[in-house]
Amino acid sequence: MKPVERPLELFFAEPAVRPGAEPDFSGLDLPAAGSLRRPPVDSPAEEMRDMAFGLIRLLDDDGQAVGPWADTLDLDDAARMSGLRHMMTLRAYDARMLLAQRQQKTSFYMQHLGEEAISCAFHLALRSGDMNFPTYRQAGLLIASGYPMATMMCQVYGNDGDPVRGRQLPVFYSSKSHGFFSISGNLGTQYVQAVGWAMGSALSGDDKIAAAWIGDGSTAESDFHAALVFASGYRVPVVLNIVNNQWAISTFQGLARGGAGTFAARGLGFGIPALRVDGNDYLAVVAAARWASERARRSLGPTLIEYVTYRVAGHSTSDDPSAYRPSGESACWPLGDPLMRLKQHLIARGLWSEDRHVQAEAEIMGEVQAAQKEAEQIGTLHSGRRPSPAEMFNDVYAEMPPHLRRQRQLAGY
Amino acid sequence: MPATTMIDAIRDALDVALTDDPTVTVFGQDVGYFGGVFRCTAGLQKKHGIDRCFDTPISELGIVGVAIGMAAYGRKPVVEIQFADYMYPAYDQIVSEAARLRYRTAGEFTCPIVIRMPTGGGIFGAQTHSQSPEALFTHVTGLKVVMPSNPIDAKGLLLSAIDDPDPVIFLEPKRLYNGPFDGHHDRPVSPWRTHPMGEAPLGRYLVPLGQAAIRRKGAALTVLAYGTMVHVALAAVEETAIDAEVIDLRTLLPLDLETIVASVRKTGRCVVVHEATLTSGFGAELAALVQAECFWHLHAPVERVAGWDTPYPHTNEWDYFPGPARVAAACRRVLEVQ
């Protein structure tokens, strides 16, 4: 008998809920803090498949750091306290720059709200001379490395203090000395460049490593695949970071995976050991990042790390997330607020208090406002001192070719 | 032994660069152990080591993306895309990244890479082994674009490209790899060793980027050409006994406008020749520059001889390729205008 045939159909991955519905994170499997093992750094990828599907978490609900990753975490109290301070600074900086954009002092801004732990903590895994290849949402790397905040603001304003001379969109920072590679608007491109940088280091007999950064959505770009092929093939000393904040502008993270597996699991097919980490757990990020950077430094090859977090704010100042997700969704995010969780840990450890926190918030806001004043004394997008239009023609090439000289003259400079 | 083919000249340039500069790193598909599908890297891995000349996975964007990162680290990657027809997966990395890195960081990060790619037709390569995509690079600010037409230039230009602090697209007309080709496909091809530009000297020498070469002095009209079409143009003017000045541009970006303008102001007539398709091809830029700079000296409209606006065909190669007859006809038309 002829089987009953149905017309072919496609699967369209969709988020669990849309605006107007109750937030639902029941699909997110949350293992208890401390429940995942800590394999030796020289473990082959095929012997640690569990790490790509579990979740490395150190901080439990009481703010205690527990389990094998916490037990081996060499992080003194001062470092834990400055971790909190870095996250608070990044949040305060974001708040002020968001306001500055609304006041039309700049054209555009992108916040880190809810993702502060990842870039602030990852900084602790790198040494001076190592190089990050960040996206537009890892400014915590700059904050934690002591990069001058007034200079960051000058970049956002595109004023005469902007190191990249008003040529890039706001938040597209660049600092070689702080291990922060130039940000590009083209997504994913830097992921494979990080691999090349680390290959250059290894070919030169250097001891420097690179860190690549990408969001969940951009893993769908071909550059992600190319980076993994090269990183795996040449056993490149690079840490391949994926920040899974659940949202790529309006599309939910499952779309980039076709709804299957985890982002960390993508590493396994390339023979790359992969860790999946609670991205809102500052200590978990430090522990995983150090594990991966040690692998890289010992020429054991690359590591893929997926940080599970949530993009609390809109994608950018040009985005309104209430158009595509429930407005209360961030408040229901099961991994909480990275800043509050580290704060609770410090209080539980007897290092911090609610009073000191309030005091620190005021201090930090004072620092941010002082930096803002310093930057605005130079100028904002529409006022004050801007780079000379003559500078538009510089740095296209090392030496200005004749046709550009003519155009500069034609422009009147 | 001096290099007596363009292949040898390119390999020799790479050998010199690898020897002189420990940061030079050569890689691409099949370029390592095997020595390249056109033999341009033969023996380099054996001589300089696998860490200086190695094979890559088949990923053009990976090859170029990795090269950009490696250059940002401080090395000097000289990479190969097996055919210019296959550069498109790397186009984002070339345009958005390599070309812009210096500008967008105000010089903090730079991208001194060379991307070699065999280009051009005349070899029955059909759609995906014959393209001339130079206009897709000359339109990109921040790139330099070079195309040699003979072994002496190939070696000297490649060494200049490797020394250059900016990203260079180095287009190698594969039709010229083993000998000059004037478009007469029905005649036997002579080897490079019988050509005055066919033997590249030993050791290091530089042919500067941004300088054209006058291949034939003349007074009646100016022919602007590069790559294979230089030889086609020379054949066309010799066969028609037209006293044309033939200029080999060598570098398309930045362009040697001075040499072009001086010639056209002298001759008053100009024919632009390239293999690439006509519409929005590099010839359009040349024609526009010539009319702007030489308007009062021109006696006739600038003519363009180019590939037809079709994909490169297989069977009808010689109906497509702008051979000496088409170049000669254009020269005659330009001379007829009084």
Tab-separated table of N, CA and C in Angstrom, chain A residues 131 133 163-165 167-168 172 174-177 180-190 192-201 203-204 206 208 222-223 226 229-230 234 391-399 401-403 406, chain B residues 25 27 50-52 54-57 59 61-75 92-93 96-110 140-144 165-167 253-255 257 289 293:
chain	number	residue	atom	x	y	z
A	131	MET	N	46.155	39.898	23.267
A	131	MET	CA	45.269	40.758	22.471
A	131	MET	C	43.853	40.202	22.397
A	133	PHE	N	40.150	40.481	20.594
A	133	PHE	CA	39.490	40.910	19.353
A	133	PHE	C	37.999	41.015	19.677
A	163	PRO	N	40.899	59.052	19.960
A	163	PRO	CA	42.121	58.484	19.364
A	163	PRO	C	41.916	58.019	17.927
A	164	VAL	N	40.683	57.671	17.544
A	164	VAL	CA	40.469	57.230	16.158
A	164	VAL	C	39.862	58.352	15.300
A	165	ARG	N	40.027	59.578	15.764
A	165	ARG	CA	39.810	60.788	14.978
A	165	ARG	C	38.407	60.917	14.377
A	167	ARG	N	36.424	58.795	13.229
A	167	ARG	CA	36.190	58.026	11.991
A	167	ARG	C	35.240	56.852	12.199
A	168	GLN	N	35.095	56.420	13.443
A	168	GLN	CA	34.292	55.224	13.715
A	168	GLN	C	33.024	55.590	14.472
A	172	PHE	N	33.157	52.009	19.106
A	172	PHE	CA	34.111	51.202	18.342
A	172	PHE	C	35.534	51.625	18.723
A	174	SER	N	39.557	51.385	20.140
A	174	SER	CA	40.765	50.672	19.711
A	174	SER	C	41.898	51.057	20.644
A	175	SER	N	42.572	50.074	21.208
A	175	SER	CA	43.748	50.383	22.020
A	175	SER	C	44.723	49.218	22.027
A	176	LYS	N	45.773	49.403	21.259
A	176	LYS	CA	46.807	48.359	21.181
A	176	LYS	C	47.438	48.146	22.558
A	177	SER	N	47.739	49.250	23.249
A	177	SER	CA	48.453	49.128	24.530
A	177	SER	C	47.600	48.436	25.590
A	180	PHE	N	43.304	45.682	23.116
A	180	PHE	CA	41.932	45.817	22.636
A	180	PHE	C	41.965	46.154	21.154
A	181	PHE	N	41.775	45.156	20.319
A	181	PHE	CA	41.852	45.350	18.865
A	181	PHE	C	40.668	46.185	18.391
A	182	SER	N	40.909	46.931	17.324
A	182	SER	CA	39.901	47.802	16.726
A	182	SER	C	38.601	47.059	16.412
A	183	ILE	N	37.494	47.658	16.805
A	183	ILE	CA	36.185	47.050	16.546
A	183	ILE	C	35.707	47.438	15.150
A	184	SER	N	35.105	46.465	14.485
A	184	SER	CA	34.564	46.687	13.150
A	184	SER	C	33.056	46.501	13.204
A	185	GLY	N	32.356	47.214	12.351
A	185	GLY	CA	30.912	47.024	12.272
A	185	GLY	C	30.529	45.706	11.610
A	186	ASN	N	31.446	45.122	10.870
A	186	ASN	CA	31.151	43.880	10.157
A	186	ASN	C	31.284	42.699	11.106
A	187	LEU	N	30.177	42.046	11.381
A	187	LEU	CA	30.148	41.041	12.442
A	187	LEU	C	30.948	39.793	12.094
A	188	GLY	N	31.654	39.290	13.094
A	188	GLY	CA	32.357	38.017	12.950
A	188	GLY	C	33.758	38.141	12.381
A	189	THR	N	34.029	39.247	11.683
A	189	THR	CA	35.307	39.361	10.976
A	189	THR	C	36.498	39.218	11.922
A	190	GLN	N	36.364	39.752	13.132
A	190	GLN	CA	37.495	39.770	14.060
A	190	GLN	C	37.769	38.383	14.644
A	192	VAL	N	38.143	35.470	13.167
A	192	VAL	CA	39.197	34.757	12.439
A	192	VAL	C	40.516	35.549	12.498
A	193	GLN	N	40.414	36.864	12.615
A	193	GLN	CA	41.634	37.674	12.764
A	193	GLN	C	42.346	37.362	14.082
A	194	ALA	N	41.574	37.101	15.121
A	194	ALA	CA	42.178	36.729	16.407
A	194	ALA	C	43.006	35.458	16.251
A	195	VAL	N	42.467	34.528	15.466
A	195	VAL	CA	43.194	33.273	15.217
A	195	VAL	C	44.503	33.577	14.494
A	196	GLY	N	44.441	34.459	13.503
A	196	GLY	CA	45.645	34.836	12.761
A	196	GLY	C	46.667	35.545	13.637
A	197	TRP	N	46.179	36.410	14.530
A	197	TRP	CA	47.089	37.119	15.442
A	197	TRP	C	47.835	36.111	16.315
A	198	ALA	N	47.091	35.163	16.841
A	198	ALA	CA	47.710	34.150	17.707
A	198	ALA	C	48.651	33.247	16.904
A	199	MET	N	48.316	33.002	15.638
A	199	MET	CA	49.239	32.238	14.793
A	199	MET	C	50.533	33.031	14.612
A	200	GLY	N	50.398	34.336	14.436
A	200	GLY	CA	51.573	35.197	14.303
A	200	GLY	C	52.448	35.138	15.536
A	201	SER	N	51.813	35.142	16.699
A	201	SER	CA	52.561	35.050	17.951
A	201	SER	C	53.329	33.736	18.030
A	203	LEU	N	54.128	31.699	15.541
A	203	LEU	CA	55.153	31.615	14.489
A	203	LEU	C	56.392	32.427	14.863
A	204	SER	N	56.189	33.462	15.688
A	204	SER	CA	57.302	34.310	16.094
A	204	SER	C	57.974	33.807	17.365
A	206	ASP	N	56.719	33.732	20.251
A	206	ASP	CA	56.302	34.625	21.337
A	206	ASP	C	55.482	33.833	22.371
A	208	LYS	N	52.593	35.318	23.684
A	208	LYS	CA	51.331	36.047	23.766
A	208	LYS	C	50.188	35.217	23.178
A	222	SER	N	29.990	33.104	8.337
A	222	SER	CA	31.008	32.150	7.859
A	222	SER	C	32.323	32.313	8.603
A	223	ASP	N	32.607	33.528	9.046
A	223	ASP	CA	33.873	33.793	9.738
A	223	ASP	C	34.022	32.921	10.985
A	226	ALA	N	35.200	29.552	9.762
A	226	ALA	CA	36.599	29.626	9.318
A	226	ALA	C	37.534	29.724	10.518
A	229	VAL	N	37.939	26.303	12.106
A	229	VAL	CA	38.730	25.392	11.274
A	229	VAL	C	40.224	25.694	11.433
A	230	PHE	N	40.581	26.966	11.320
A	230	PHE	CA	41.992	27.338	11.414
A	230	PHE	C	42.511	27.138	12.843
A	234	TYR	N	45.578	24.287	13.234
A	234	TYR	CA	46.967	24.632	13.564
A	234	TYR	C	47.208	24.658	15.078
A	391	GLU	N	41.811	65.842	8.394
A	391	GLU	CA	42.217	64.513	8.879
A	391	GLU	C	41.440	63.374	8.232
A	392	MET	N	40.311	63.695	7.613
A	392	MET	CA	39.545	62.662	6.900
A	392	MET	C	40.415	61.914	5.900
A	393	PHE	N	41.385	62.634	5.366
A	393	PHE	CA	42.186	62.076	4.267
A	393	PHE	C	43.429	61.341	4.753
A	394	ASN	N	43.714	61.475	6.042
A	394	ASN	CA	44.908	60.799	6.587
A	394	ASN	C	44.622	59.322	6.848
A	395	ASP	N	45.678	58.538	6.870
A	395	ASP	CA	45.641	57.138	7.317
A	395	ASP	C	44.841	56.205	6.410
A	396	VAL	N	44.411	56.702	5.237
A	396	VAL	CA	43.842	55.743	4.272
A	396	VAL	C	44.984	54.824	3.835
A	397	TYR	N	46.134	55.471	3.616
A	397	TYR	CA	47.385	54.758	3.340
A	397	TYR	C	48.456	55.316	4.274
A	398	ALA	N	49.564	54.621	4.369
A	398	ALA	CA	50.676	55.120	5.172
A	398	ALA	C	51.126	56.482	4.649
A	399	GLU	N	51.231	56.590	3.335
A	399	GLU	CA	51.550	57.885	2.717
A	399	GLU	C	50.402	58.279	1.808
A	401	PRO	N	48.491	59.197	-1.220
A	401	PRO	CA	48.779	59.168	-2.665
A	401	PRO	C	48.268	60.444	-3.340
A	402	PRO	N	48.746	60.717	-4.565
A	402	PRO	CA	48.419	61.979	-5.242
A	402	PRO	C	46.916	62.242	-5.367
A	403	HIS	N	46.138	61.212	-5.659
A	403	HIS	CA	44.700	61.480	-5.881
A	403	HIS	C	44.022	61.942	-4.586
A	406	ARG	N	44.953	65.601	-3.958
A	406	ARG	CA	44.120	66.489	-4.789
A	406	ARG	C	42.734	66.667	-4.183
B	25	THR	N	55.608	35.526	5.746
B	25	THR	CA	54.973	34.224	5.902
B	25	THR	C	54.070	33.987	4.699
B	27	PHE	N	51.356	31.630	2.710
B	27	PHE	CA	50.421	30.517	2.858
B	27	PHE	C	49.221	30.665	1.934
B	50	ILE	N	58.330	24.766	7.192
B	50	ILE	CA	56.866	24.699	7.123
B	50	ILE	C	56.222	25.858	7.864
B	51	ASP	N	56.970	26.488	8.790
B	51	ASP	CA	56.395	27.618	9.515
B	51	ASP	C	56.508	28.925	8.718
B	52	ARG	N	57.176	28.874	7.566
B	52	ARG	CA	57.279	30.084	6.733
B	52	ARG	C	56.434	29.971	5.473
B	54	PHE	N	53.186	27.484	4.210
B	54	PHE	CA	52.364	26.322	4.566
B	54	PHE	C	51.013	26.298	3.854
B	55	ASP	N	50.427	25.097	3.862
B	55	ASP	CA	49.115	24.862	3.263
B	55	ASP	C	48.016	25.316	4.214
B	56	THR	N	46.891	25.732	3.625
B	56	THR	CA	45.743	26.120	4.443
B	56	THR	C	44.513	25.329	4.032
B	57	PRO	N	43.511	25.302	4.920
B	57	PRO	CA	42.213	24.763	4.504
B	57	PRO	C	41.645	25.607	3.351
B	59	SER	N	39.524	27.903	2.406
B	59	SER	CA	38.664	28.936	2.980
B	59	SER	C	39.308	30.283	2.678
B	61	LEU	N	38.109	33.268	2.961
B	61	LEU	CA	37.940	34.256	4.031
B	61	LEU	C	38.845	33.908	5.199
B	62	GLY	N	39.054	32.622	5.431
B	62	GLY	CA	39.970	32.208	6.491
B	62	GLY	C	41.403	32.626	6.181
B	63	ILE	N	41.822	32.415	4.948
B	63	ILE	CA	43.191	32.763	4.542
B	63	ILE	C	43.425	34.257	4.736
B	64	VAL	N	42.513	35.074	4.234
B	64	VAL	CA	42.698	36.524	4.326
B	64	VAL	C	42.469	37.012	5.761
B	65	GLY	N	41.458	36.486	6.427
B	65	GLY	CA	41.190	36.903	7.810
B	65	GLY	C	42.361	36.602	8.725
B	66	VAL	N	42.914	35.419	8.582
B	66	VAL	CA	44.087	35.031	9.369
B	66	VAL	C	45.276	35.944	9.029
B	67	ALA	N	45.426	36.258	7.755
B	67	ALA	CA	46.538	37.125	7.337
B	67	ALA	C	46.415	38.510	7.972
B	68	ILE	N	45.198	39.014	8.053
B	68	ILE	CA	44.983	40.342	8.642
B	68	ILE	C	45.391	40.328	10.117
B	69	GLY	N	44.965	39.288	10.834
B	69	GLY	CA	45.336	39.179	12.249
B	69	GLY	C	46.837	39.039	12.418
B	70	MET	N	47.432	38.251	11.541
B	70	MET	CA	48.878	38.014	11.613
B	70	MET	C	49.646	39.308	11.333
B	71	ALA	N	49.137	40.096	10.381
B	71	ALA	CA	49.766	41.385	10.079
B	71	ALA	C	49.602	42.337	11.258
B	72	ALA	N	48.438	42.313	11.886
B	72	ALA	CA	48.210	43.177	13.052
B	72	ALA	C	49.166	42.790	14.175
B	73	TYR	N	49.508	41.505	14.245
B	73	TYR	CA	50.490	41.065	15.247
B	73	TYR	C	51.871	41.632	14.931
B	74	GLY	N	52.192	41.740	13.641
B	74	GLY	CA	53.501	42.275	13.276
B	74	GLY	C	54.265	41.439	12.271
B	75	ARG	N	53.561	40.447	11.705
B	75	ARG	CA	54.235	39.681	10.657
B	75	ARG	C	53.811	40.189	9.281
B	92	ASP	N	34.697	40.435	2.036
B	92	ASP	CA	34.366	41.191	3.252
B	92	ASP	C	35.627	41.483	4.052
B	93	GLN	N	36.467	40.482	4.208
B	93	GLN	CA	37.716	40.683	4.959
B	93	GLN	C	38.623	41.693	4.248
B	96	SER	N	36.225	45.336	4.133
B	96	SER	CA	35.806	45.893	5.427
B	96	SER	C	36.940	45.929	6.433
B	97	GLU	N	37.927	45.072	6.266
B	97	GLU	CA	38.946	44.924	7.298
B	97	GLU	C	40.333	45.368	6.813
B	98	ALA	N	40.904	44.627	5.878
B	98	ALA	CA	42.277	44.930	5.448
B	98	ALA	C	42.400	46.380	4.979
B	99	ALA	N	41.465	46.798	4.146
B	99	ALA	CA	41.561	48.132	3.542
B	99	ALA	C	41.321	49.240	4.554
B	100	ARG	N	40.573	48.943	5.623
B	100	ARG	CA	40.136	50.001	6.528
B	100	ARG	C	40.898	50.063	7.842
B	101	LEU	N	41.714	49.082	8.108
B	101	LEU	CA	42.263	48.954	9.468
B	101	LEU	C	43.101	50.167	9.872
B	102	ARG	N	43.971	50.616	9.001
B	102	ARG	CA	44.803	51.773	9.323
B	102	ARG	C	43.920	53.010	9.568
B	103	TYR	N	42.959	53.203	8.692
B	103	TYR	CA	42.116	54.397	8.770
B	103	TYR	C	41.294	54.396	10.049
B	104	ARG	N	40.643	53.267	10.317
B	104	ARG	CA	39.693	53.282	11.426
B	104	ARG	C	40.382	53.283	12.786
B	105	THR	N	41.707	53.030	12.810
B	105	THR	CA	42.440	53.083	14.074
B	105	THR	C	43.434	54.243	14.077
B	106	ALA	N	43.323	55.126	13.106
B	106	ALA	CA	44.247	56.265	12.978
B	106	ALA	C	45.704	55.795	13.046
B	107	GLY	N	45.954	54.658	12.408
B	107	GLY	CA	47.319	54.164	12.293
B	107	GLY	C	47.795	53.301	13.442
B	108	GLU	N	46.928	53.051	14.422
B	108	GLU	CA	47.360	52.230	15.568
B	108	GLU	C	47.570	50.772	15.160
B	109	PHE	N	46.663	50.263	14.321
B	109	PHE	CA	46.824	48.921	13.762
B	109	PHE	C	46.943	49.068	12.242
B	110	THR	N	47.814	48.286	11.646
B	110	THR	CA	47.976	48.355	10.195
B	110	THR	C	47.895	46.954	9.602
B	140	VAL	N	37.988	50.292	-3.904
B	140	VAL	CA	38.074	50.192	-2.443
B	140	VAL	C	39.185	51.095	-1.918
B	141	THR	N	38.815	52.119	-1.149
B	141	THR	CA	39.838	52.991	-0.579
B	141	THR	C	40.657	52.214	0.445
B	142	GLY	N	41.955	52.404	0.381
B	142	GLY	CA	42.848	51.737	1.335
B	142	GLY	C	43.612	50.573	0.734
B	143	LEU	N	43.198	50.117	-0.450
B	143	LEU	CA	43.930	49.027	-1.106
B	143	LEU	C	44.886	49.596	-2.143
B	144	LYS	N	45.946	48.861	-2.419
B	144	LYS	CA	46.753	49.106	-3.611
B	144	LYS	C	46.540	47.917	-4.546
B	165	PRO	N	53.769	49.194	3.256
B	165	PRO	CA	53.087	49.139	4.557
B	165	PRO	C	51.571	48.993	4.461
B	166	ASP	N	51.019	48.946	3.240
B	166	ASP	CA	49.566	48.866	3.068
B	166	ASP	C	49.182	47.566	2.370
B	167	PRO	N	47.908	47.170	2.475
B	167	PRO	CA	47.493	45.926	1.807
B	167	PRO	C	47.546	46.063	0.282
B	253	LEU	N	46.130	51.204	-8.687
B	253	LEU	CA	45.820	52.069	-7.554
B	253	LEU	C	46.986	51.990	-6.573
B	254	PRO	N	47.665	53.123	-6.264
B	254	PRO	CA	47.452	54.440	-6.860
B	254	PRO	C	47.985	54.487	-8.292
B	255	LEU	N	47.305	55.294	-9.085
B	255	LEU	CA	47.539	55.337	-10.523
B	255	LEU	C	48.598	56.385	-10.868
B	257	LEU	N	48.965	58.897	-12.857
B	257	LEU	CA	48.197	59.781	-13.732
B	257	LEU	C	49.113	60.692	-14.548
B	289	LEU	N	39.140	60.063	-16.158
B	289	LEU	CA	40.312	60.860	-15.773
B	289	LEU	C	40.932	61.531	-17.000
B	293	GLU	N	41.325	65.499	-17.459
B	293	GLU	CA	42.671	66.084	-17.405
B	293	GLU	C	43.174	66.544	-18.771
